[in-house]
């Protein structure tokens, strides 16, 4: 019976409803040992509970799985700018810029771990980004990957990274990779920065990915995709497809491609293109265009909204992209192409999806 209950869907209502069947069932699902097994069993398919809009939590699931609005909301303590770096594996990563700290927050109980930003990651002149994650089956420890750019004579010449382990309590060695020629050729006027403005890091297989962009007052053009391989502990910059390279950052989203592997969701005027990285028999990797999805009719957009549709976030395990206009906010499941209007949009706000197993007031 325990093995059967372990395989119930990881929706918030599954175990509470099962516990009402009989006292024996209640005893099984309430056992701490069962709880410790339930989350790791579903670590690859956690439900999308909702999203954070700054420090406010907005639920997205329907009843009976809907989490109470504001259940995971919080208030920042201290002064200065707090920049969300996204959520993963039941944890939230926040950068306290003026305090030069990273906060690893557990939304379920409000616990917060403060990590000092290591030397070389300024956060002002050389903006940084990061990602938090847990190893499969580990519900006690976590790791943080911190990435940034390094400057030499006012030029951003390479991308750097370090990894923190909560098990050891220390930052690992510095890793680096050169910036691509496209980015370095325009350094004099527009320094290259890593900035997660419309998207957060995305975990695909055993690698984390960020969009690398050359930020200027006039353009936010994409320069490439930064990859951090968690197994090899290496950095690399991957070029984007030539056909769509000269477009704004807000039109791109890194994702897991259909069938696995690295993919790109590219938003054009009335449709979305799904690209996939494929490797030929000689081991040469290249981008291949897969599906093209029409968006104007399913979303029922008016002409003004069609012109202003941009990407507002991405839920990596549920493969759901958040699309927003100045007035509306939508979720699109990329396999089924199911569309859901969530709420009115705040065009100045970014959204951080929160995917996790959450049961009867307990997060795993």
Tab-separated table of C-alpha atoms in Angstrom, residues 6 11 30 44 73 98 117 142-143 158 169 218 222 243 260 286 298 307 320 356:
chain	number	residue	atom	x	y	z
A	6	UNK	CA	4.002	6.770	-3.225
A	11	UNK	CA	-0.694	17.381	-6.558
A	30	UNK	CA	1.767	11.008	7.823
A	44	UNK	CA	11.173	15.123	-12.121
A	73	UNK	CA	4.671	35.445	0.038
A	98	UNK	CA	23.684	46.229	-1.537
A	117	UNK	CA	29.043	36.719	-2.544
A	142	UNK	CA	21.651	22.326	-1.896
A	143	UNK	CA	24.132	23.924	-4.274
A	158	UNK	CA	35.200	36.202	-20.097
A	169	UNK	CA	29.762	25.405	3.461
A	218	UNK	CA	18.905	50.973	-27.455
A	222	UNK	CA	20.995	38.064	-27.728
A	243	UNK	CA	18.101	32.878	-38.670
A	260	UNK	CA	15.055	15.921	-24.845
A	286	UNK	CA	23.621	22.503	-35.060
A	298	UNK	CA	-5.682	30.656	-29.411
A	307	UNK	CA	2.529	43.770	-31.342
A	320	UNK	CA	5.073	26.033	-19.537
A	356	UNK	CA	7.492	21.840	-6.136
